[in-house]
PDB file of C-alpha atoms in Angstrom:
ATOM      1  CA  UNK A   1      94.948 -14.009  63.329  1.00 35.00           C
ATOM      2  CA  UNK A   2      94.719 -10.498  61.324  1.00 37.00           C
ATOM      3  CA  UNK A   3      93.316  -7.709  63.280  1.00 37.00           C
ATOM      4  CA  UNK A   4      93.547  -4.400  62.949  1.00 35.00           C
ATOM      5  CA  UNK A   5      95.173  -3.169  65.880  1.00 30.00           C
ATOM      6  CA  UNK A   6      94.863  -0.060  65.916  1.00 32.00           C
ATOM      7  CA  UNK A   7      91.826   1.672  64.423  1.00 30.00           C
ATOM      8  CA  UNK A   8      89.148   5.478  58.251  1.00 33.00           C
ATOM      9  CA  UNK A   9      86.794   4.226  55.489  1.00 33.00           C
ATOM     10  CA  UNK A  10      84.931   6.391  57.017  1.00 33.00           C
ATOM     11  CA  UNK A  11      83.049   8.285  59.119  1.00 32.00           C
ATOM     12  CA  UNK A  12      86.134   8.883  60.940  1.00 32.00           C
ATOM     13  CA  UNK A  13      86.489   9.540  57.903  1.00 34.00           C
ATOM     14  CA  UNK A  14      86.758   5.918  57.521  1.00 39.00           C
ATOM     15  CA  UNK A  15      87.702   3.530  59.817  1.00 39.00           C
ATOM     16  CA  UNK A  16      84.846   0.719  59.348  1.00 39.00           C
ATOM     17  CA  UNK A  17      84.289   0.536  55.612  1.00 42.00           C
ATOM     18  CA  UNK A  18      84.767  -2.640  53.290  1.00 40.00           C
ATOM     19  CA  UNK A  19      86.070  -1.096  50.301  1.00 42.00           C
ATOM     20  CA  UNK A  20      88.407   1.078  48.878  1.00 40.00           C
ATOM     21  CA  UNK A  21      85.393   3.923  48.241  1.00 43.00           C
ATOM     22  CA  UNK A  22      84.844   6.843  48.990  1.00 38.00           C
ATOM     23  CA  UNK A  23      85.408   7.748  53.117  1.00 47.00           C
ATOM     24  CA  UNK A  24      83.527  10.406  52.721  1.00 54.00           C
ATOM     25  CA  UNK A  25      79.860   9.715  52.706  1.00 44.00           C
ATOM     26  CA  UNK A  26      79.304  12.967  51.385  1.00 52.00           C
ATOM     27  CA  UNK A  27      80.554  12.151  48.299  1.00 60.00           C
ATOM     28  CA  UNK A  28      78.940  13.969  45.857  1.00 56.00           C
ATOM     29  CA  UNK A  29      79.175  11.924  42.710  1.00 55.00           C
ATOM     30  CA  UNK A  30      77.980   8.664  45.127  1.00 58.00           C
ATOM     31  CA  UNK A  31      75.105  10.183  45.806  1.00 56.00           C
ATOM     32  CA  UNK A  32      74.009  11.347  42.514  1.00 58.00           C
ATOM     33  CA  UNK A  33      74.407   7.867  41.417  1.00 57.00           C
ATOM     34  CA  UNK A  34      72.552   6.310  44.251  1.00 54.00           C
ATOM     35  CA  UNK A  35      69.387   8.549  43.235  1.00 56.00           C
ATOM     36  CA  UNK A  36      69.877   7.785  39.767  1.00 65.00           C
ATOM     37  CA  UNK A  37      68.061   4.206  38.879  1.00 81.00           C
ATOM     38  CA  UNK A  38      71.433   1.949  39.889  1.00 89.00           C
ATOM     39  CA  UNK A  39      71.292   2.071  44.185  1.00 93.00           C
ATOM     40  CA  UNK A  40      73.484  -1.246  44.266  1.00 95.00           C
ATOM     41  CA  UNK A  41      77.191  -1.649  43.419  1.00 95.00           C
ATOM     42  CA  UNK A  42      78.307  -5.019  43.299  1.00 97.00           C
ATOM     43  CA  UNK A  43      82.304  -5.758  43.855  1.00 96.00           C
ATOM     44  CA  UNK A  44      84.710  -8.368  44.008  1.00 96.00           C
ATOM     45  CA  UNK A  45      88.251  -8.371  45.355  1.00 95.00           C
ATOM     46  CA  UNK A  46      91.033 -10.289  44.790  1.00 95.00           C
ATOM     47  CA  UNK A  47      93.985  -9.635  47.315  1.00 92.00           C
ATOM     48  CA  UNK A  48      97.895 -11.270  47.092  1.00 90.00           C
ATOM     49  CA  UNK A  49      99.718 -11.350  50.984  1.00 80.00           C
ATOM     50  CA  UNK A  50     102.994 -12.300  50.288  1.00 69.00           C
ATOM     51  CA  UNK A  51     103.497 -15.395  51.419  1.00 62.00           C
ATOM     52  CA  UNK A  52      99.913 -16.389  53.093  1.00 57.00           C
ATOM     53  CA  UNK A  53      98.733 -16.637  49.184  1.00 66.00           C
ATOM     54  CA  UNK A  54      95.692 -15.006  47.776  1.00 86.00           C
ATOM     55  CA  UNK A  55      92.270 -13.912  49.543  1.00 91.00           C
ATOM     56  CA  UNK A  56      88.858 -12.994  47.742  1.00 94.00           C
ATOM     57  CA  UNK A  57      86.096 -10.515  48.803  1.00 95.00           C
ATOM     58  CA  UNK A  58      82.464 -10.270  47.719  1.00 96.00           C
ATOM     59  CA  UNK A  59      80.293  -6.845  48.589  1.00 96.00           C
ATOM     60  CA  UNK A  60      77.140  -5.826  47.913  1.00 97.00           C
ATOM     61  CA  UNK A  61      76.008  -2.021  49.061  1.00 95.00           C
ATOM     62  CA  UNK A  62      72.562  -0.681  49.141  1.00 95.00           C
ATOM     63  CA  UNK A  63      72.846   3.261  48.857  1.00 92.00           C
ATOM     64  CA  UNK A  64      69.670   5.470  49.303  1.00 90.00           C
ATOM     65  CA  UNK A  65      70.592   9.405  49.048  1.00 85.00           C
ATOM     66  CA  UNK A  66      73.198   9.564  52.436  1.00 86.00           C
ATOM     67  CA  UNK A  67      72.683   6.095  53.869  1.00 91.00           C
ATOM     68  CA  UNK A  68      74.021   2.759  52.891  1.00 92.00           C
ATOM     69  CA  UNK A  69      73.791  -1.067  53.637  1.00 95.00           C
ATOM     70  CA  UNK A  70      75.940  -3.706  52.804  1.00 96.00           C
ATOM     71  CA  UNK A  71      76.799  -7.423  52.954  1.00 97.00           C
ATOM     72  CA  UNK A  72      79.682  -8.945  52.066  1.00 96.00           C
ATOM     73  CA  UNK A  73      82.196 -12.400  52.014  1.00 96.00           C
ATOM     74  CA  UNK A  74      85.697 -12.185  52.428  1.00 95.00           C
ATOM     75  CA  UNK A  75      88.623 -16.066  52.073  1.00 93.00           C
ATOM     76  CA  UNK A  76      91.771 -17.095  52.518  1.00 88.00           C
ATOM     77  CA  UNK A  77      93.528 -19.863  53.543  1.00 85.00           C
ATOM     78  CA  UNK A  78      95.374 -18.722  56.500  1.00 83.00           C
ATOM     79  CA  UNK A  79      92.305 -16.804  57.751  1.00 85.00           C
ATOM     80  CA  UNK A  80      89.725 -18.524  56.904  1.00 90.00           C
ATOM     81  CA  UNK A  81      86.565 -17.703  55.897  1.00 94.00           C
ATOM     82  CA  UNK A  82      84.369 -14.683  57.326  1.00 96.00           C
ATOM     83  CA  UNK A  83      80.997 -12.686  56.681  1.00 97.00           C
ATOM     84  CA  UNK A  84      80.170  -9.051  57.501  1.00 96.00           C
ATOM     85  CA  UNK A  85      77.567  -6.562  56.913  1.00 96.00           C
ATOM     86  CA  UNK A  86      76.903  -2.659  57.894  1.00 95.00           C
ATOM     87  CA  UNK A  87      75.351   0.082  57.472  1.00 95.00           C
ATOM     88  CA  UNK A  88      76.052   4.186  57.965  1.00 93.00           C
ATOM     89  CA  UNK A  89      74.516   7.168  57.299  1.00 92.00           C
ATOM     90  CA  UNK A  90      75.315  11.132  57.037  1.00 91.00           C
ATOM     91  CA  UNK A  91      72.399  12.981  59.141  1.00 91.00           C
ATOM     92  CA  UNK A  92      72.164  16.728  58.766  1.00 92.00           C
ATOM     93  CA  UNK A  93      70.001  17.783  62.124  1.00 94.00           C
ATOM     94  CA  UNK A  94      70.014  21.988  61.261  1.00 95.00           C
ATOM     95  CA  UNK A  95      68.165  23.429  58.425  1.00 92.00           C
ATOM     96  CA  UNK A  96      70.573  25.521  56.261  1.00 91.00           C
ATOM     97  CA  UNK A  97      73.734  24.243  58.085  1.00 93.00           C
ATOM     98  CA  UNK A  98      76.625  22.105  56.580  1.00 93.00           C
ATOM     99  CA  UNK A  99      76.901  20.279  59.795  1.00 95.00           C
ATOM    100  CA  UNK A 100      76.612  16.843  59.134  1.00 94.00           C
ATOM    101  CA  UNK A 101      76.645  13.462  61.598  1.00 94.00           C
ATOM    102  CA  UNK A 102      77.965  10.236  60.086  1.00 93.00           C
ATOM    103  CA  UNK A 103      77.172   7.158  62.026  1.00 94.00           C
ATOM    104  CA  UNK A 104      78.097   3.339  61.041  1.00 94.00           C
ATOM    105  CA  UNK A 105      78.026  -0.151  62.686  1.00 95.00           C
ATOM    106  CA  UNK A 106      79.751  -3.064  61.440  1.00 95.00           C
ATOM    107  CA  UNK A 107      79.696  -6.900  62.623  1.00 96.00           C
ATOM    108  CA  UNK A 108      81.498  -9.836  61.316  1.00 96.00           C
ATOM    109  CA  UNK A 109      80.789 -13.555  62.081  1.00 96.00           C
ATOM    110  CA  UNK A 110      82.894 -14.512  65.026  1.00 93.00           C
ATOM    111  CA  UNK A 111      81.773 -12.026  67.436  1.00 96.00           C
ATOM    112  CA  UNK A 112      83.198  -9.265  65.935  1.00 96.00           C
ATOM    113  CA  UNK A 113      81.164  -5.598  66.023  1.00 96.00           C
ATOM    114  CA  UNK A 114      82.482  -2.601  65.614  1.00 94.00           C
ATOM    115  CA  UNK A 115      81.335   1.323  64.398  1.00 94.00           C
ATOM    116  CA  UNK A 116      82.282   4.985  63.967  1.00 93.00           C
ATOM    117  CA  UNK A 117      80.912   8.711  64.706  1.00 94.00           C
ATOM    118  CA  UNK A 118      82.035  11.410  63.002  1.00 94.00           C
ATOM    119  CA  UNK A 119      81.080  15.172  62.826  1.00 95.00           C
ATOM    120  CA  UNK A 120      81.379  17.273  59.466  1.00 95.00           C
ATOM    121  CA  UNK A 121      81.620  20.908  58.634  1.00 95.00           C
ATOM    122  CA  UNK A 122      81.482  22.814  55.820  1.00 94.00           C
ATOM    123  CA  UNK A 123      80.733  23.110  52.046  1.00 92.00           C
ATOM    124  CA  UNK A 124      82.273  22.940  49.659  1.00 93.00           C
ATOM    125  CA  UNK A 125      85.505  23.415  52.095  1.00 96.00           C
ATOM    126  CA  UNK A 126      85.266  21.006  54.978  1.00 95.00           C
ATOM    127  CA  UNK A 127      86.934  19.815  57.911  1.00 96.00           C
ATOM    128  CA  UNK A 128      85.849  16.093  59.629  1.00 95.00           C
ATOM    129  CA  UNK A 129      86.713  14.477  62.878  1.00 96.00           C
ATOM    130  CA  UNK A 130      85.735  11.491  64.085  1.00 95.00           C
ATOM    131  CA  UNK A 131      86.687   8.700  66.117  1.00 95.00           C
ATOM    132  CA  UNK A 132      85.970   4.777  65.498  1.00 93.00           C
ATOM    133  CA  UNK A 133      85.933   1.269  68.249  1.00 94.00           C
ATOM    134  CA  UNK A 134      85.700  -2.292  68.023  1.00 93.00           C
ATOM    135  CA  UNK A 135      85.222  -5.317  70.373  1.00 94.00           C
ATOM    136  CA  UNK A 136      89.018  -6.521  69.214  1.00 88.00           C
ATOM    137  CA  UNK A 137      87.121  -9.939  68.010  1.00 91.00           C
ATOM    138  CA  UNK A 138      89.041 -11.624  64.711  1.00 87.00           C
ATOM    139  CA  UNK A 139      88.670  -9.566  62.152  1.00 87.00           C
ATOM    140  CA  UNK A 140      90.555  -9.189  58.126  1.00 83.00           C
ATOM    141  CA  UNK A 141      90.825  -5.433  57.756  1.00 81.00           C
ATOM    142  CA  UNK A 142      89.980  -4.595  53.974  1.00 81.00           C
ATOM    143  CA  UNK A 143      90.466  -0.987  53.877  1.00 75.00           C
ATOM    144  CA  UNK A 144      93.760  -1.028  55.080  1.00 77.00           C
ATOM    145  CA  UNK A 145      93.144   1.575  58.082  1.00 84.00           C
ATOM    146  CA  UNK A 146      93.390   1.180  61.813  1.00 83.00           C
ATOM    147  CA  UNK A 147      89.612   0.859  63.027  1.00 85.00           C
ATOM    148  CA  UNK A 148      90.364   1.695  67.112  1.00 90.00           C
ATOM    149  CA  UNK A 149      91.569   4.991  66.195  1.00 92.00           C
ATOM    150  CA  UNK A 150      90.816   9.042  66.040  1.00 95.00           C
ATOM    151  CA  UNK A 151      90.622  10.712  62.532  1.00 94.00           C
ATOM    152  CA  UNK A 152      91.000  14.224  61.480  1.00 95.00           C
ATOM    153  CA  UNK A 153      90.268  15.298  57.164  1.00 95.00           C
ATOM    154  CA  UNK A 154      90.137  18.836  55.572  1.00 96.00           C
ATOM    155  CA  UNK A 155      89.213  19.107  51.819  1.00 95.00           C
ATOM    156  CA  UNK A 156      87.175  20.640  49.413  1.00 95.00           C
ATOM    157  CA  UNK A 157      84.165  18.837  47.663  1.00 92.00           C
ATOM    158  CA  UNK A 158      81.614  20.576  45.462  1.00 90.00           C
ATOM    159  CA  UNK A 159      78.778  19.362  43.622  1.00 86.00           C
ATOM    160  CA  UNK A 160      80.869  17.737  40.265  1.00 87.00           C
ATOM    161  CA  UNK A 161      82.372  15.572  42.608  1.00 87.00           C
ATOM    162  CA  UNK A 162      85.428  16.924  42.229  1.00 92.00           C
ATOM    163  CA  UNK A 163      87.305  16.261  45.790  1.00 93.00           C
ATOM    164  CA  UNK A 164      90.658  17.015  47.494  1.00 95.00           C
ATOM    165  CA  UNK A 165      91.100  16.259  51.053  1.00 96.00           C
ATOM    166  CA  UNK A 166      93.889  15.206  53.760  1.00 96.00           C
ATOM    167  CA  UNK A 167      92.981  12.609  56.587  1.00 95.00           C
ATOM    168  CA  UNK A 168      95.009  11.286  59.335  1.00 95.00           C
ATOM    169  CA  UNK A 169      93.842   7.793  61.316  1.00 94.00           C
ATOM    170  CA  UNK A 170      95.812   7.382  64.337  1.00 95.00           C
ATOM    171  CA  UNK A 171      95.641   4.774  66.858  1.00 92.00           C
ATOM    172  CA  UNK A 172      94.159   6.299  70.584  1.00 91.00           C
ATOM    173  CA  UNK A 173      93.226   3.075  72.000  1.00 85.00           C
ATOM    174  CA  UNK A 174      96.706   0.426  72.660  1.00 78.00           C
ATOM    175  CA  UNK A 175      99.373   2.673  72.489  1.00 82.00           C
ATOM    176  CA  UNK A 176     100.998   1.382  69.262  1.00 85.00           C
ATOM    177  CA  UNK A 177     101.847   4.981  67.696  1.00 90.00           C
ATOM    178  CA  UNK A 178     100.117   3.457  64.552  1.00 93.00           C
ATOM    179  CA  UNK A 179      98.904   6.041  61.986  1.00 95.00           C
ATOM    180  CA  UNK A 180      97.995   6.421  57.676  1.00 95.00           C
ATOM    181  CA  UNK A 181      97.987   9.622  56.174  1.00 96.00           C
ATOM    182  CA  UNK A 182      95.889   9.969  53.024  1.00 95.00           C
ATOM    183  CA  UNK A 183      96.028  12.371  50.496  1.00 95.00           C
ATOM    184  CA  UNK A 184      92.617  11.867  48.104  1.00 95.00           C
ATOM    185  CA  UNK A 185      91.898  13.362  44.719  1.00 95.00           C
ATOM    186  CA  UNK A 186      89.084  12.264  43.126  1.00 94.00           C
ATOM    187  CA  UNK A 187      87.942  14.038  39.475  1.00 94.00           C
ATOM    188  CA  UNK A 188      84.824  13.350  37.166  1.00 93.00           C
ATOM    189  CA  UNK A 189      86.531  13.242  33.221  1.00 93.00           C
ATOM    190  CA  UNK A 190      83.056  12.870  31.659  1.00 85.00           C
ATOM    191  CA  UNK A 191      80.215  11.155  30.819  1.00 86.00           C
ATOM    192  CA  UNK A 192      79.917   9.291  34.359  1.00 83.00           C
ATOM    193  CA  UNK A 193      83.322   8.690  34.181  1.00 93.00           C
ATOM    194  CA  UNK A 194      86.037   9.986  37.159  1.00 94.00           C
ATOM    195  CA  UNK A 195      89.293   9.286  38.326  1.00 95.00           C
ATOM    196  CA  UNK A 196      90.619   8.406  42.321  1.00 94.00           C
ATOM    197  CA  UNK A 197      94.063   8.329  43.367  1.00 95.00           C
ATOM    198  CA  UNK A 198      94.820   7.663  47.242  1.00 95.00           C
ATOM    199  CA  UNK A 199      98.279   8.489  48.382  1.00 96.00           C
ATOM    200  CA  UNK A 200      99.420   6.700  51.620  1.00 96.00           C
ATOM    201  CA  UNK A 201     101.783   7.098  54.199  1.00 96.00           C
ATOM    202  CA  UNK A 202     102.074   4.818  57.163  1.00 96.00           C
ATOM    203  CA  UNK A 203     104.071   4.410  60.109  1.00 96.00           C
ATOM    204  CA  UNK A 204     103.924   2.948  64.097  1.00 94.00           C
ATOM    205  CA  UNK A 205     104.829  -0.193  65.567  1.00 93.00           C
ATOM    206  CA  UNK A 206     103.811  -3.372  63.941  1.00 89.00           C
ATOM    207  CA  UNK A 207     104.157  -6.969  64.562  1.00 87.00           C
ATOM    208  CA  UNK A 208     107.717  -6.967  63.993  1.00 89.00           C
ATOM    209  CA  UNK A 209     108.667  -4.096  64.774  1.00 92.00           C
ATOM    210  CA  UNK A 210     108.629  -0.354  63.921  1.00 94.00           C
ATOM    211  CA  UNK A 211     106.720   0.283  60.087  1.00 92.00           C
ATOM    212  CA  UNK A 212     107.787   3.144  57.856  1.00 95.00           C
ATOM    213  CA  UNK A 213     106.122   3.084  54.121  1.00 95.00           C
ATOM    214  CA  UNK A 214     104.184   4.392  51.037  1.00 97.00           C
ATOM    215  CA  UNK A 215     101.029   3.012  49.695  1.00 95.00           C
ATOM    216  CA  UNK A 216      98.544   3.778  47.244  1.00 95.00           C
ATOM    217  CA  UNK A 217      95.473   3.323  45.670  1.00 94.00           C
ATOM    218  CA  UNK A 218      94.002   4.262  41.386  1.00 96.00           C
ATOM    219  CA  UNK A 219      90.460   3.856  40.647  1.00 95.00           C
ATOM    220  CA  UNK A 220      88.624   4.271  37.023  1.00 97.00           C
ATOM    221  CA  UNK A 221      85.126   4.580  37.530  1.00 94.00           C
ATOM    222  CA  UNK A 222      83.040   4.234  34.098  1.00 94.00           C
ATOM    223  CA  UNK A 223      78.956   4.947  34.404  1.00 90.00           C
ATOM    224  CA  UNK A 224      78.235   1.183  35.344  1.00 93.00           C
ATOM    225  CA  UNK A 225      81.555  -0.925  35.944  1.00 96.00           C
ATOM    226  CA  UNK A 226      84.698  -0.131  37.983  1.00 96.00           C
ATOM    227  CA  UNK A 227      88.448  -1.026  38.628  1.00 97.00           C
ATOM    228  CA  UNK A 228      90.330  -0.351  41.552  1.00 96.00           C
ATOM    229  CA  UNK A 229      94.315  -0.895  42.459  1.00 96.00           C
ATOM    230  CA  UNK A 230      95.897  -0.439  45.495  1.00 95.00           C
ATOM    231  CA  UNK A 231      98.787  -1.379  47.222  1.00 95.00           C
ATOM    232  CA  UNK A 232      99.558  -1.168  50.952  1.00 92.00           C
ATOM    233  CA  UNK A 233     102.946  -2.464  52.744  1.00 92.00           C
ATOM    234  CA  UNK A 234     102.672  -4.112  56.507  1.00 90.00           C
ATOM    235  CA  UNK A 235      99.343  -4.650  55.830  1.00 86.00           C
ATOM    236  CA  UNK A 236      97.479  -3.961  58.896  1.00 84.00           C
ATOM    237  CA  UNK A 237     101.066  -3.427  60.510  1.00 88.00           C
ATOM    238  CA  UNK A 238     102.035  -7.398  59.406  1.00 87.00           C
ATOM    239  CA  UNK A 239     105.202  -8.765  58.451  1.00 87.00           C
ATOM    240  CA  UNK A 240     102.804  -8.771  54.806  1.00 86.00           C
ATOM    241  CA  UNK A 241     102.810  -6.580  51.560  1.00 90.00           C
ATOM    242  CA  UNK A 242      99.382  -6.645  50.069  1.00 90.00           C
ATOM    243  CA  UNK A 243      98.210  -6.173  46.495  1.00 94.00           C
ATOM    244  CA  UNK A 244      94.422  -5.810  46.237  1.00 94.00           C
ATOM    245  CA  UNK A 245      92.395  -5.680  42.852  1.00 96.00           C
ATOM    246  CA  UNK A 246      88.311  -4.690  42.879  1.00 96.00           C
ATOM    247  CA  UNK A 247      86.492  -4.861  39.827  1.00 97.00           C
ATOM    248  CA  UNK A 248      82.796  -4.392  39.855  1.00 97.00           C
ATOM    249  CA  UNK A 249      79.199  -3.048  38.403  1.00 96.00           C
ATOM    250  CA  UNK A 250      76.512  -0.367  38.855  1.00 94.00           C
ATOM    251  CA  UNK A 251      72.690  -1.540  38.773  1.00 94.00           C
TER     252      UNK A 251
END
């Protein structure tokens, strides 16, 4: 059984998201593309764990301006098979104020539910906290970070999309000292094209024992299609190295 232990993707920065996108829903090249006339983004995953062999992930988000919904698929033969859908939202209640509020909810088949709040401030510099829980049901972690967990980010975002930012997901809930650090650039080259790189750095106590690494993930993002590469050792604190590629489309 994989579960996350421990608990970003998201609000929180990103705790509860199925993808390596943006944890910021505030994303300001995301949204421009969600009003444009492609809402959906279709991607599939292929992941390699070491020795448990390969896994496969289908997911297909809904985004309208700040608020998304998804459904997705994810395989392998040690884990089985599992299916999963959510939905979050950024929510600006003042008129003229950067504060924003960033729900989501999650569930799983198997009983598994789980969700985030997070609180925003600032433009185009900005500061996020958040903090994100689950039920501790059975559940394959694709975004790599602790979901029962607090999470702190500072960046800078501005209308381009170009965007900097530090977070920090650290688990509050069982006492395992687990935490990421990510350090996010993310910079348009043109013509609907833009560039993501995700620095990593992980540590805590894992399944075998105390975890110390580096991880990363490199994105290409064309107009319509996508490709995504990222790497992450311990994989949700495992004995496991994982390898995950995410190719997808726009429409």
């Amino acid at each position: 059984m994989r579960l996350s232990i421990c608990s970003v993707m998201f609000c929180l920065a990103g705790p509860v998201l199925a993808s390596d996108e943006a944890r910021l829903p505030g994303d300001a090249a995301a949204v421009q593309a969600a009003t444009s006339d492609k809402p959906f983004k279709l991607s599939l995953g292929a992941y390699r764990h070491g020795g448990d062999g390969n896994g496969q992930d289908l997911n297909l988000r809904y985004r309208r301006g700040d608020s998304s919904a998804w459904i997705g698929a994810y395989r392998d033969r040690s884990f089985g098979d599992q299916t999963r859908g959510g939905v979050d939202t950024s929510w600006q209640p003042f008129e003229g104020s950067t504060l924003a509020l960033q729900p989501s909810l999650q569930w799983a088949s198997g009983g598994f539910w789980g969700g985030s709040f997070s609180v925003e401030l600032g433009e185009p510099w900005f500061v996020q906290a958040g903090m994100g829980r689950t039920n501790t049901r059975p559940y394959f972690n694709l975004n790599f970070d602790p979901n029962d967990a607090l999470s702190l980010a500072a960046g800078y975002r501005d209308d381009s999309g170009r965007t900097g930012y530090l977070m920090v997901v650290r688990d509050d809930r069982l006492g395992t000292h687990q935490q990421h650090v990510h350090g996010v650039l993310r910079w348009p080259v043109g013509e609907g094209q833009r560039v993501t790189v995700d620095v990593l750095r992980k540590t805590g106590v894992g399944d075998t024992g105390p975890v110390e690494g580096w991880g990363f993930s490199l994105g290409y993002d064309w107009r319509d299609w996508f490709a995504h590469l990222a790497y992450e050792p311990w994989q949700n604190f495992s004995a496991e190295h994982a390898t995950r590629l995410t190719v997808g489309l726009r429409f």
